[in-house]
Each structure stands twice: as C-alpha cells, then as structure tokens.
Short mmCIF file of C-alpha atoms in Angstrom, two decimals:
data_model
loop_
_atom_site.label_atom_id
_atom_site.label_comp_id
_atom_site.label_asym_id
_atom_site.label_seq_id
_atom_site.Cartn_x
_atom_site.Cartn_y
_atom_site.Cartn_z
CA MET Z 19 100.41 73.74 -66.50
CA ARG Z 20 102.68 70.72 -66.94
CA TRP Z 21 102.07 68.65 -70.05
CA TRP Z 22 101.63 64.90 -69.71
CA PRO Z 23 102.11 62.59 -72.69
CA GLY Z 24 98.81 61.85 -74.36
CA ASP Z 25 97.26 65.28 -73.78
CA GLY Z 26 95.88 66.33 -77.14
CA GLU Z 27 96.45 64.67 -80.50
CA GLU Z 28 99.51 62.51 -81.12
CA LYS Z 29 100.98 64.52 -83.98
CA LYS Z 30 100.27 67.96 -82.54
CA GLY Z 31 101.21 67.41 -78.92
CA PRO Z 32 104.31 68.81 -77.24
CA LYS Z 33 107.61 66.98 -77.37
CA LYS Z 34 107.96 63.67 -75.56
CA LYS Z 35 111.12 63.95 -73.49
CA ILE Z 36 113.17 60.76 -73.30
CA LEU Z 37 116.48 60.42 -71.42
CA TYR Z 38 118.80 57.67 -72.68
CA LEU Z 39 121.68 56.83 -70.30
CA VAL Z 40 124.15 54.90 -72.43
CA ASN Z 41 125.90 51.85 -71.06
CA SER Z 42 126.43 49.75 -74.19
CA ARG Z 43 128.74 49.42 -77.17
CA ARG Z 44 128.86 52.00 -79.94
CA LYS Z 45 126.87 50.01 -82.52
CA LYS Z 46 124.04 49.16 -80.12
CA SER Z 47 123.78 52.69 -78.75
CA MET Z 48 123.63 54.05 -82.32
CA ARG Z 49 120.74 51.71 -83.17
CA THR Z 50 118.94 52.58 -79.96
CA VAL Z 51 119.09 56.31 -80.74
CA GLU Z 52 117.82 55.60 -84.26
CA ARG Z 53 114.85 53.62 -82.90
CA LEU Z 54 113.95 56.30 -80.37
CA LEU Z 55 114.04 59.01 -83.02
CA GLU Z 56 111.54 57.03 -85.09
CA ILE Z 57 108.94 57.98 -82.50
CA GLN Z 58 106.95 61.02 -83.58
CA GLN Z 59 107.45 64.13 -81.49
CA ALA Z 60 110.24 62.46 -79.49
CA GLU Z 61 112.84 64.79 -77.98
CA LEU Z 62 115.88 62.81 -76.90
CA THR Z 63 118.74 63.51 -74.49
CA VAL Z 64 121.63 61.03 -74.62
CA VAL Z 65 124.19 60.89 -71.78
CA VAL Z 66 127.41 58.97 -72.47
CA GLY Z 67 129.39 59.82 -69.31
CA LYS Z 68 133.14 59.97 -69.83
CA GLU Z 69 133.08 58.21 -73.22
CA GLU Z 70 134.35 61.16 -75.24
CA GLY Z 71 134.86 59.06 -78.36
CA LEU Z 72 131.27 57.81 -78.29
CA LYS Z 73 130.00 61.34 -77.72
CA HIS Z 74 131.89 62.53 -80.81
CA ASP Z 75 130.58 59.62 -82.92
CA LEU Z 76 126.97 60.16 -81.84
CA ARG Z 77 127.10 63.90 -82.49
CA LYS Z 78 128.54 63.26 -85.94
CA ALA Z 79 126.02 60.54 -86.78
CA PHE Z 80 123.00 62.61 -85.72
CA SER Z 81 124.20 66.08 -86.69
CA GLY Z 82 121.07 66.50 -88.81
CA GLU Z 83 118.80 65.95 -85.80
CA LYS Z 84 120.12 68.72 -83.53
CA GLU Z 85 116.62 70.02 -82.87
CA ARG Z 86 115.49 66.62 -81.59
CA VAL Z 87 118.54 65.06 -79.94
CA GLN Z 88 121.09 66.40 -77.47
CA ILE Z 89 124.30 64.42 -76.79
CA LEU Z 90 125.88 65.05 -73.37
CA GLY Z 91 129.04 63.76 -71.70
CA TRP Z 92 129.54 63.80 -67.95
CA VAL Z 93 126.57 65.22 -66.02
CA LYS Z 94 126.95 66.44 -62.45
CA ASN Z 95 123.29 66.82 -61.47
CA LEU Z 96 121.88 63.65 -62.99
CA ALA Z 97 118.84 63.57 -60.69
CA GLY Z 98 117.88 67.05 -61.86
CA LEU Z 99 118.26 65.99 -65.49
CA ILE Z 100 116.05 62.93 -64.94
CA GLN Z 101 113.31 65.13 -63.48
CA GLN Z 102 113.27 67.19 -66.68
CA HIS Z 103 112.27 64.12 -68.73
CA ASP Z 104 109.19 61.93 -68.97
CA LEU Z 105 110.91 58.57 -69.38
CA VAL Z 106 114.36 57.07 -68.73
CA VAL Z 107 115.98 54.35 -70.84
CA THR Z 108 119.09 52.68 -69.42
CA LYS Z 109 120.80 49.43 -68.46
CA PRO Z 110 120.72 48.45 -64.78
CA GLY Z 111 123.93 49.55 -63.10
CA THR Z 112 124.36 52.83 -64.98
CA ILE Z 113 122.41 54.34 -62.13
CA SER Z 114 120.48 52.44 -59.48
CA VAL Z 115 116.80 51.84 -60.18
CA ARG Z 116 115.94 53.29 -56.78
CA GLU Z 117 117.72 56.55 -57.70
CA ILE Z 118 115.55 56.82 -60.79
CA LEU Z 119 112.35 55.95 -58.95
CA ALA Z 120 113.22 58.51 -56.27
CA THR Z 121 112.63 61.17 -58.93
CA GLY Z 122 109.17 59.75 -59.71
CA ARG Z 123 110.06 58.91 -63.30
CA PRO Z 124 109.33 55.60 -65.07
CA VAL Z 125 112.11 53.58 -66.67
CA ILE Z 126 112.74 51.07 -69.44
CA LEU Z 127 115.59 48.77 -68.45
CA VAL Z 128 117.78 47.12 -71.09
CA GLU Z 129 118.36 43.47 -70.22
CA GLY Z 130 121.16 41.18 -71.29
CA GLY Z 131 124.87 41.75 -71.68
CA LYS Z 132 127.73 41.02 -69.32
CA GLY Z 133 126.68 40.62 -65.69
CA ALA Z 134 122.98 40.31 -66.53
CA ASP Z 135 122.40 37.77 -63.76
CA LYS Z 136 123.57 40.26 -61.15
CA ARG Z 137 121.05 42.81 -62.38
CA LYS Z 138 117.98 40.60 -62.28
CA GLY Z 139 116.92 42.04 -58.95
CA MET Z 140 116.69 45.55 -60.41
CA CYS Z 141 114.67 44.28 -63.35
CA ARG Z 142 112.27 42.42 -61.06
CA MET Z 143 111.78 45.60 -59.04
CA VAL Z 144 110.54 47.51 -62.09
CA ILE Z 145 108.06 44.76 -62.95
CA ARG Z 146 106.92 44.38 -59.34
CA VAL Z 147 106.32 48.11 -58.90
CA GLY Z 148 104.80 48.41 -62.38
CA CYS Z 149 106.71 51.59 -63.19
CA GLY Z 150 108.23 50.61 -66.52
CA ALA Z 151 109.23 47.77 -68.78
CA LEU Z 152 112.13 45.56 -69.84
CA ALA Z 153 113.72 45.32 -73.28
CA ASP Z 154 116.65 43.38 -74.72
CA SER Z 155 117.31 45.09 -78.06
CA PRO Z 156 117.11 48.54 -79.70
CA ARG Z 157 114.07 47.36 -81.67
CA GLU Z 158 112.27 46.27 -78.50
CA ILE Z 159 113.20 49.51 -76.72
CA GLY Z 160 111.52 51.47 -79.49
CA ALA Z 161 108.48 49.19 -79.38
CA ARG Z 162 108.13 49.57 -75.61
CA VAL Z 163 108.25 53.36 -75.82
CA LYS Z 164 105.71 53.46 -78.67
CA ALA Z 165 103.38 51.16 -76.71
CA ALA Z 166 103.62 53.45 -73.66
CA TRP Z 167 102.36 56.37 -75.74
CA GLN Z 168 99.55 54.54 -77.46
CA GLY Z 169 95.99 55.39 -76.55
CA GLY Z 170 96.88 58.93 -75.58
CA GLY Z 171 99.77 57.90 -73.35
CA VAL Z 172 97.71 55.84 -70.91
CA GLY Z 173 100.55 53.39 -70.35
CA LEU Z 174 103.12 56.07 -69.58
CA ARG Z 175 100.79 57.91 -67.22
CA GLU Z 176 100.20 54.69 -65.31
CA TRP Z 177 103.95 54.00 -65.09
CA THR Z 178 104.50 57.55 -63.86
CA ARG Z 179 101.74 57.28 -61.25
CA ARG Z 180 103.26 54.10 -59.85
CA ALA Z 181 106.81 55.51 -59.94
CA ARG Z 182 105.66 58.54 -57.96
CA ARG Z 183 103.85 56.33 -55.47
CA GLU Z 184 107.01 54.26 -54.99
CA ALA Z 185 109.07 57.44 -54.54
CA GLU Z 186 106.63 58.68 -51.89
CA ARG Z 187 106.55 55.32 -50.15
CA SER Z 188 110.33 55.07 -49.94
CA ARG Z 189 110.80 58.50 -48.43
CA GLY Z 190 111.28 58.35 -44.68
CA ALA Z 191 109.39 60.48 -42.20
CA ALA Z 192 112.58 62.37 -41.34
CA GLU Z 193 113.09 63.41 -44.96
CA LYS Z 194 109.51 64.62 -45.23
CA LEU Z 195 109.99 66.69 -42.09
CA ALA Z 196 113.23 68.15 -43.47
CA GLU Z 197 111.46 69.14 -46.67
CA ARG Z 198 108.66 70.77 -44.68
CA ILE Z 199 111.12 72.72 -42.53
CA LEU Z 200 113.02 73.85 -45.63
CA LYS Z 201 109.81 75.20 -47.19
CA MET Z 202 109.00 76.99 -43.94
CA THR Z 203 112.41 78.64 -43.76
CA GLN Z 204 112.13 79.94 -47.32
CA THR Z 205 109.14 82.08 -46.34
CA ALA Z 206 109.95 82.83 -42.70
CA HIS Z 207 111.39 86.05 -41.34
CA SER Z 208 115.12 85.92 -40.62
CA VAL Z 209 114.60 85.72 -36.84
CA ASP Z 210 112.34 82.71 -37.29
CA ARG Z 211 114.72 80.77 -39.51
CA ILE Z 212 116.60 77.66 -38.49
CA PRO Z 213 119.64 78.81 -36.50
CA GLU Z 214 123.01 78.90 -38.21
CA LEU Z 215 124.79 75.60 -37.75
CA ARG Z 216 127.48 77.06 -35.53
CA LEU Z 217 124.68 78.08 -33.13
CA VAL Z 218 122.85 74.74 -33.02
CA PRO Z 219 122.71 73.84 -29.30
CA ARG Z 220 124.34 70.59 -28.24
CA GLN Z 221 122.25 68.16 -26.23
CA ALA Z 222 122.75 68.50 -22.50
CA THR Z 223 125.07 65.85 -21.11
CA ASN Z 224 127.29 65.40 -18.09
CA ARG Z 225 129.87 63.49 -20.09
CA LYS Z 226 132.54 64.88 -22.34
CA GLY Z 227 133.22 63.01 -25.55
CA LEU Z 228 135.05 63.21 -28.83
CA LEU Z 229 133.28 64.41 -31.95
CA MET Z 230 133.70 62.75 -35.33
CA VAL Z 231 134.32 65.52 -37.85
CA ASP Z 232 135.67 65.59 -41.43
CA LEU Z 233 136.16 69.03 -42.98
CA HIS Z 234 137.56 67.91 -46.34
CA ALA Z 235 135.23 65.92 -48.63
CA HIS Z 236 134.25 66.03 -52.30
CA SER Z 237 131.03 65.19 -54.13
CA LEU Z 238 130.01 64.59 -57.73
CA PHE Z 239 129.84 68.36 -58.16
CA SER Z 240 133.61 68.10 -58.72
CA ASP Z 241 135.67 64.89 -58.80
CA GLY Z 242 133.99 62.87 -56.03
CA ARG Z 243 132.24 59.56 -56.71
CA LEU Z 244 129.07 60.21 -54.68
CA THR Z 245 126.27 62.68 -55.25
CA LEU Z 246 125.81 65.32 -52.57
CA ARG Z 247 122.83 63.44 -51.15
CA GLU Z 248 124.74 60.13 -51.13
CA LEU Z 249 127.69 61.83 -49.44
CA VAL Z 250 125.52 63.20 -46.62
CA ASP Z 251 123.91 59.80 -46.11
CA PHE Z 252 127.31 58.08 -46.16
CA TYR Z 253 128.65 60.23 -43.32
CA GLY Z 254 125.36 60.47 -41.44
CA ARG Z 255 124.87 56.72 -41.27
CA ARG Z 256 128.35 56.34 -39.83
CA GLY Z 257 127.62 58.61 -36.91
CA PHE Z 258 129.58 61.71 -37.87
CA ASP Z 259 128.79 64.84 -35.87
CA ALA Z 260 129.86 67.29 -38.57
CA MET Z 261 131.31 67.39 -42.07
CA ALA Z 262 132.21 69.93 -44.74
CA VAL Z 263 131.72 69.51 -48.48
CA THR Z 264 134.62 71.28 -50.18
CA ASP Z 265 134.38 70.75 -53.93
CA HIS Z 266 137.14 72.05 -56.19
CA LEU Z 267 137.00 75.57 -57.66
CA VAL Z 268 139.94 76.58 -59.84
CA ASP Z 269 141.66 79.87 -60.65
CA ARG Z 270 140.58 80.48 -64.25
CA ARG Z 271 143.47 82.92 -64.81
CA ARG Z 272 145.97 80.06 -64.69
CA LEU Z 273 146.62 77.67 -67.56
CA LEU Z 274 146.04 74.57 -65.44
CA GLY Z 275 142.86 76.14 -64.10
CA ARG Z 276 141.48 76.73 -67.59
CA LEU Z 277 142.34 73.16 -68.57
CA ALA Z 278 140.70 71.79 -65.41
CA ASN Z 279 137.51 73.72 -66.20
CA MET Z 280 137.25 71.74 -69.43
CA THR Z 281 137.33 68.33 -67.70
CA GLY Z 282 133.99 68.52 -65.88
CA LEU Z 283 135.80 67.46 -62.69
CA VAL Z 284 135.73 70.87 -60.99
CA LEU Z 285 133.07 73.44 -60.23
CA THR Z 286 132.65 76.22 -62.75
CA LEU Z 287 131.32 79.69 -61.98
CA ASP Z 288 128.01 78.67 -63.58
CA ASP Z 289 127.74 75.72 -61.18
CA LEU Z 290 128.03 77.80 -58.00
CA PRO Z 291 124.38 78.95 -57.58
CA GLU Z 292 123.11 75.36 -57.90
CA TYR Z 293 125.95 74.07 -55.68
CA PHE Z 294 125.13 76.42 -52.80
CA ARG Z 295 121.38 75.83 -53.24
CA ALA Z 296 121.92 72.07 -53.03
CA LEU Z 297 124.17 72.47 -49.98
CA ALA Z 298 121.52 74.53 -48.19
CA GLU Z 299 118.94 71.85 -48.88
CA GLU Z 300 121.20 69.03 -47.73
CA ARG Z 301 122.30 70.99 -44.66
CA ASN Z 302 118.72 70.97 -43.36
CA ARG Z 303 118.27 67.29 -44.21
CA ALA Z 304 121.57 66.32 -42.56
CA TRP Z 305 120.57 67.97 -39.31
CA THR Z 306 116.98 66.70 -39.31
CA LYS Z 307 117.79 63.13 -40.25
CA TYR Z 308 121.18 62.55 -38.61
CA ARG Z 309 121.73 65.49 -36.23
CA MET Z 310 124.87 66.08 -38.28
CA ILE Z 311 126.15 69.56 -39.05
CA LEU Z 312 126.97 70.18 -42.71
CA PHE Z 313 129.30 73.07 -43.48
CA PRO Z 314 129.21 74.45 -47.03
CA GLY Z 315 132.74 74.87 -48.36
CA LEU Z 316 135.07 75.14 -51.33
CA GLU Z 317 138.59 73.99 -52.12
CA PHE Z 318 140.31 76.82 -53.98
CA ASN Z 319 142.83 75.33 -56.42
CA HIS Z 320 145.67 77.68 -57.39
CA ASP Z 321 147.72 75.20 -59.41
CA GLY Z 322 150.99 76.21 -61.01
CA LEU Z 323 153.54 74.33 -63.09
CA THR Z 324 155.64 73.56 -59.99
CA ALA Z 325 154.89 72.31 -56.49
CA LYS Z 326 156.08 75.56 -54.91
CA GLY Z 327 153.82 77.49 -57.24
CA SER Z 328 150.73 75.48 -56.29
CA ALA Z 329 148.33 75.84 -53.36
CA HIS Z 330 145.01 74.37 -52.28
CA LEU Z 331 143.04 76.33 -49.70
CA LEU Z 332 139.85 75.15 -47.98
CA GLY Z 333 137.14 77.65 -47.11
CA VAL Z 334 134.73 76.06 -44.60
CA ASP Z 335 131.30 77.30 -43.44
CA LEU Z 336 130.82 79.69 -46.34
CA GLN Z 337 127.61 81.65 -46.75
CA GLU Z 338 128.14 82.49 -50.42
CA PRO Z 339 130.63 81.90 -53.26
CA ILE Z 340 134.02 83.62 -53.46
CA ASP Z 341 135.79 84.48 -56.71
CA PRO Z 342 138.62 81.92 -57.14
CA ALA Z 343 140.58 84.39 -59.28
CA LEU Z 344 141.30 86.52 -56.21
CA SER Z 345 144.69 86.21 -54.55
CA LEU Z 346 144.98 83.64 -51.76
CA LYS Z 347 145.26 86.42 -49.19
CA GLU Z 348 142.09 88.08 -50.49
CA ILE Z 349 140.28 84.72 -50.42
CA CYS Z 350 141.37 84.23 -46.79
CA HIS Z 351 140.03 87.66 -45.85
CA GLN Z 352 136.69 86.99 -47.57
CA VAL Z 353 136.31 83.58 -45.91
CA ARG Z 354 136.83 85.18 -42.51
CA GLN Z 355 134.45 88.02 -43.32
CA GLN Z 356 131.79 85.34 -43.79
CA GLY Z 357 132.67 83.82 -40.42
CA GLY Z 358 134.29 80.79 -42.03
CA LEU Z 359 137.53 78.87 -41.48
CA THR Z 360 140.62 78.79 -43.68
CA ILE Z 361 142.54 75.51 -43.90
CA ALA Z 362 145.74 74.81 -45.81
CA ALA Z 363 145.05 71.54 -47.63
CA HIS Z 364 147.88 68.94 -47.90
CA PRO Z 365 150.51 71.69 -47.49
CA HIS Z 366 153.60 69.44 -47.38
CA HIS Z 367 155.20 66.69 -49.46
CA MET Z 368 152.85 63.75 -50.07
CA SER Z 369 154.12 60.18 -50.18
CA SER Z 370 151.12 58.90 -52.11
CA SER Z 371 150.93 59.19 -55.88
CA TRP Z 372 147.29 60.29 -56.20
CA GLY Z 373 148.10 63.98 -56.49
CA LYS Z 374 150.88 66.51 -56.92
CA ASP Z 375 152.49 68.43 -54.07
CA THR Z 376 151.11 71.88 -53.24
CA LEU Z 377 153.86 73.65 -51.31
CA TYR Z 378 153.15 77.33 -51.93
CA LEU Z 379 151.51 78.03 -48.54
CA TRP Z 380 154.08 76.00 -46.61
CA SER Z 381 157.00 77.77 -48.27
CA ARG Z 382 155.41 81.07 -47.17
CA GLN Z 383 154.14 79.93 -43.78
CA ASP Z 384 155.31 83.03 -41.90
CA GLU Z 385 153.45 85.20 -44.38
CA PHE Z 386 150.23 83.15 -44.27
CA ARG Z 387 150.27 82.04 -40.64
CA PRO Z 388 148.03 84.95 -39.51
CA LEU Z 389 145.53 84.11 -42.27
CA ILE Z 390 145.31 80.32 -41.93
CA ASP Z 391 143.15 78.91 -39.12
CA ALA Z 392 144.51 75.36 -39.43
CA TRP Z 393 147.05 73.36 -41.42
CA GLU Z 394 146.34 69.80 -42.48
CA ILE Z 395 148.66 67.48 -40.56
CA GLY Z 396 147.00 64.44 -42.11
CA ASN Z 397 145.45 63.94 -45.51
CA ARG Z 398 144.21 60.45 -46.30
CA ASP Z 399 147.30 58.19 -45.87
CA ASP Z 400 149.78 61.05 -45.56
CA LEU Z 401 151.04 62.42 -42.23
CA PHE Z 402 152.89 65.73 -42.35
CA ASN Z 403 155.16 65.60 -39.31
CA PRO Z 404 156.81 68.97 -40.09
CA VAL Z 405 153.44 70.65 -39.58
CA GLY Z 406 153.16 69.21 -36.07
CA LEU Z 407 156.75 70.15 -35.21
CA LYS Z 408 156.01 73.80 -36.00
CA ARG Z 409 153.37 73.84 -33.25
CA MET Z 410 150.82 75.50 -35.51
CA PRO Z 411 147.07 74.80 -35.35
CA PHE Z 412 146.52 71.60 -37.30
CA ILE Z 413 143.71 69.36 -38.47
CA ALA Z 414 143.33 66.03 -40.26
CA GLY Z 415 140.99 65.42 -43.18
CA SER Z 416 140.16 62.43 -45.34
CA ASP Z 417 140.10 64.38 -48.63
CA PHE Z 418 137.19 62.05 -49.36
CA HIS Z 419 136.53 61.22 -53.02
CA LYS Z 420 135.24 57.64 -52.70
CA PRO Z 421 134.13 55.36 -49.84
CA LYS Z 422 137.48 53.65 -49.23
CA HIS Z 423 139.08 57.01 -48.41
CA LEU Z 424 137.20 57.18 -45.12
CA THR Z 425 139.24 54.29 -43.71
CA SER Z 426 142.59 55.78 -44.66
#
C-alpha cells in the first residue's frame, strides 16, 4: 500500500520524499538544501543537471547526510524521477509546470531572479489550480514544505489531489485510448495484439502521395534536447507519417566509447530495458494519436581516433537491443534477423562543424554494400554527392537533436 504523508505519527512515519531541481546560484542552492533537511523525516533528491562543479560542492557539503540526501547530475528520465517523489521544488523554467503536473505531483515554485516577469504565468497556474505554493527564499521554501505536512499532511494531500485532477483533465481522449490499448496488449494473446507497424494497413485512397518520414532522430535518452514523448508529439503535430528514434549506443571496448559512457549523453547497457519499454509505449501512442508509425532504433557508434576508423550505423525497426561491442558486420546481421533496416549514417565528409567525419563504412563500401540497406545522402545541412553518384540505395535524415534541425 502506498504511503501518503501524514499517515501515522509525524516522527515515526516513513520518509517524506522531496525532489529539488536546482536552477539557482551555489549559495542559494546550499541554503535551500539546508532548510529542506531541517524537516523531520525528509528524504531529499537534488538534481543539478550539467553543473558538475555544483554537484561536487553539494556532495562535499552534505557528505554527512548521505542517508537523507542524494545529489544527481544529468537525469534522462526526469518524469519517472518526479513520480517517485511526493513533492517537487524548483524555479519555473527548469522544467515546465505542465510537465510536473502531468505526473500528478504538487510543486513549490521559487519566485524571483532574472526573468521573473516571464515566469509569472507559470506561478499563476499553480495558484489557480491549487496544486502547490510559491516561495522567494530558502527560508520560505522550508516554511512552505513544513506547512504542507502540518496536521498530518492535509495540505500536501490536497495539493496532490488537485495536481492529479489537473493531470487527468489535461489528458486528451486519444491518449486515454492509447493507454487502454497498451494495457490490453500486455495481457492479450500474440494473435490478438496490435499488428507490427510494418503491417499497419494504409487507408484506402485512389491518389498516390509522398510520405513524410525521418529515420534518424535523437531524444533525451542520449544527446537530444526533447524527451521521447516530446519528440513524438513534435513530429506527430507536423504531420509526419513515420519516424525512427535512434539514440546513441557506443562500443564500450573502445577508448572513446568508454569516455562517452561517462558523459550521460549516450545510452548505457543499463538504460536499454527502459529505453525499449518507453519506445513500445510511445509507439502505441504515436499511432493512436497521430496515425504516425514509430520505429524503435539505435545508432551504433564505433568511434576511433581517426575518421577512417570511425563509423555510425543506424539499426531501424528493432525488436530488442543488440550488443554494441559486436563487429559492425555482426550488428548488421542481427538487425536483419530482427527484420530491421541498416543505414550508414553520415558516411562521407561533412562540411558542418557539429561532428567529426565517420568514413569507415564508406572506405569499405564494397565490403559493406551487401549488408547496408541504405546510405545517407543527406544529413542535416550536408549533402553527400559521392553517395548519389555511386547509384547505391540512399536516404536523407535530419539527425534531429533539437527543433531547428528539422528545417535543415
């Protein structure tokens, strides 16, 4: 049975889980953590994003409170982390208020600071909905949290009830239907399940038309700017017929692969079960809400110290993960065994400065031609004319990391 704050006596109850998303200077964030830890039975998670220096300072300052406070850097599945807590403390803009309310969790918003006028709308929303409070100092943050737990946690329970009601109200009918279908497919026999995406029948029409498809896009699971849900909505609202999410997975045997695993900007082996689970969930929602096909995929990064020793290979329409430490030929075979497509990503010299050249596959094109289903002839602003001149199967992809890439 889930515990709610206020059940039982104050001093003997379970931990009160508070999530503090930092978006303030070092001194103020330190004081805020101190105030929150003054609350009896408080269990605190602090997320500092990419501020490695602040993360180090906080861990050092509160090293004696390891049982009560956890300091995290960059978090990929922030929505999941929010759902594990009872209350969120943050400044508007760190994450949108609607994203927090979508999880059914109440929030205390920190007012003031640079750009406060632009954030007034978010603050008014919290007051209007009645799902939290506003505060303008570490002392007031602590006071607001203590007040929420007074009287057996009546205040917090009321905030939570209203936050959940707002989350339910904002969910569209299509999303509810998608969730219902997903639950049905989890218990149905295989023959009753939703058909595989490649078998989804097209609507009958007497006219032939072009399809809008992008088979190279990245989410927050690796180095993209948008969460997986935001990415699906971004493409769906723009009328795309199909897309593939191909987040980065590196070869851990290589030095650059091991270094990349430490950045938080690529998938790790531990991330893969959650990644494929999230893709399966979004695949159903994408089809139900937008009639858009979502292909689960991966971008296998085999990065060497030179351009000719580096290769990026897309695996599209995967049913399950593939070990990135396998050779590129073995990865190609496994992708095809799953019925997927292999695509050589940006295989030629790039004129843009956003990334390094990956020429390994192109320099061995005769060797890999039987294993590659398509070669990227266009990647964002780069056009690879030599690929077209070879008369090999080719494809263009946005290599989407942020919204402006779609118009490249």
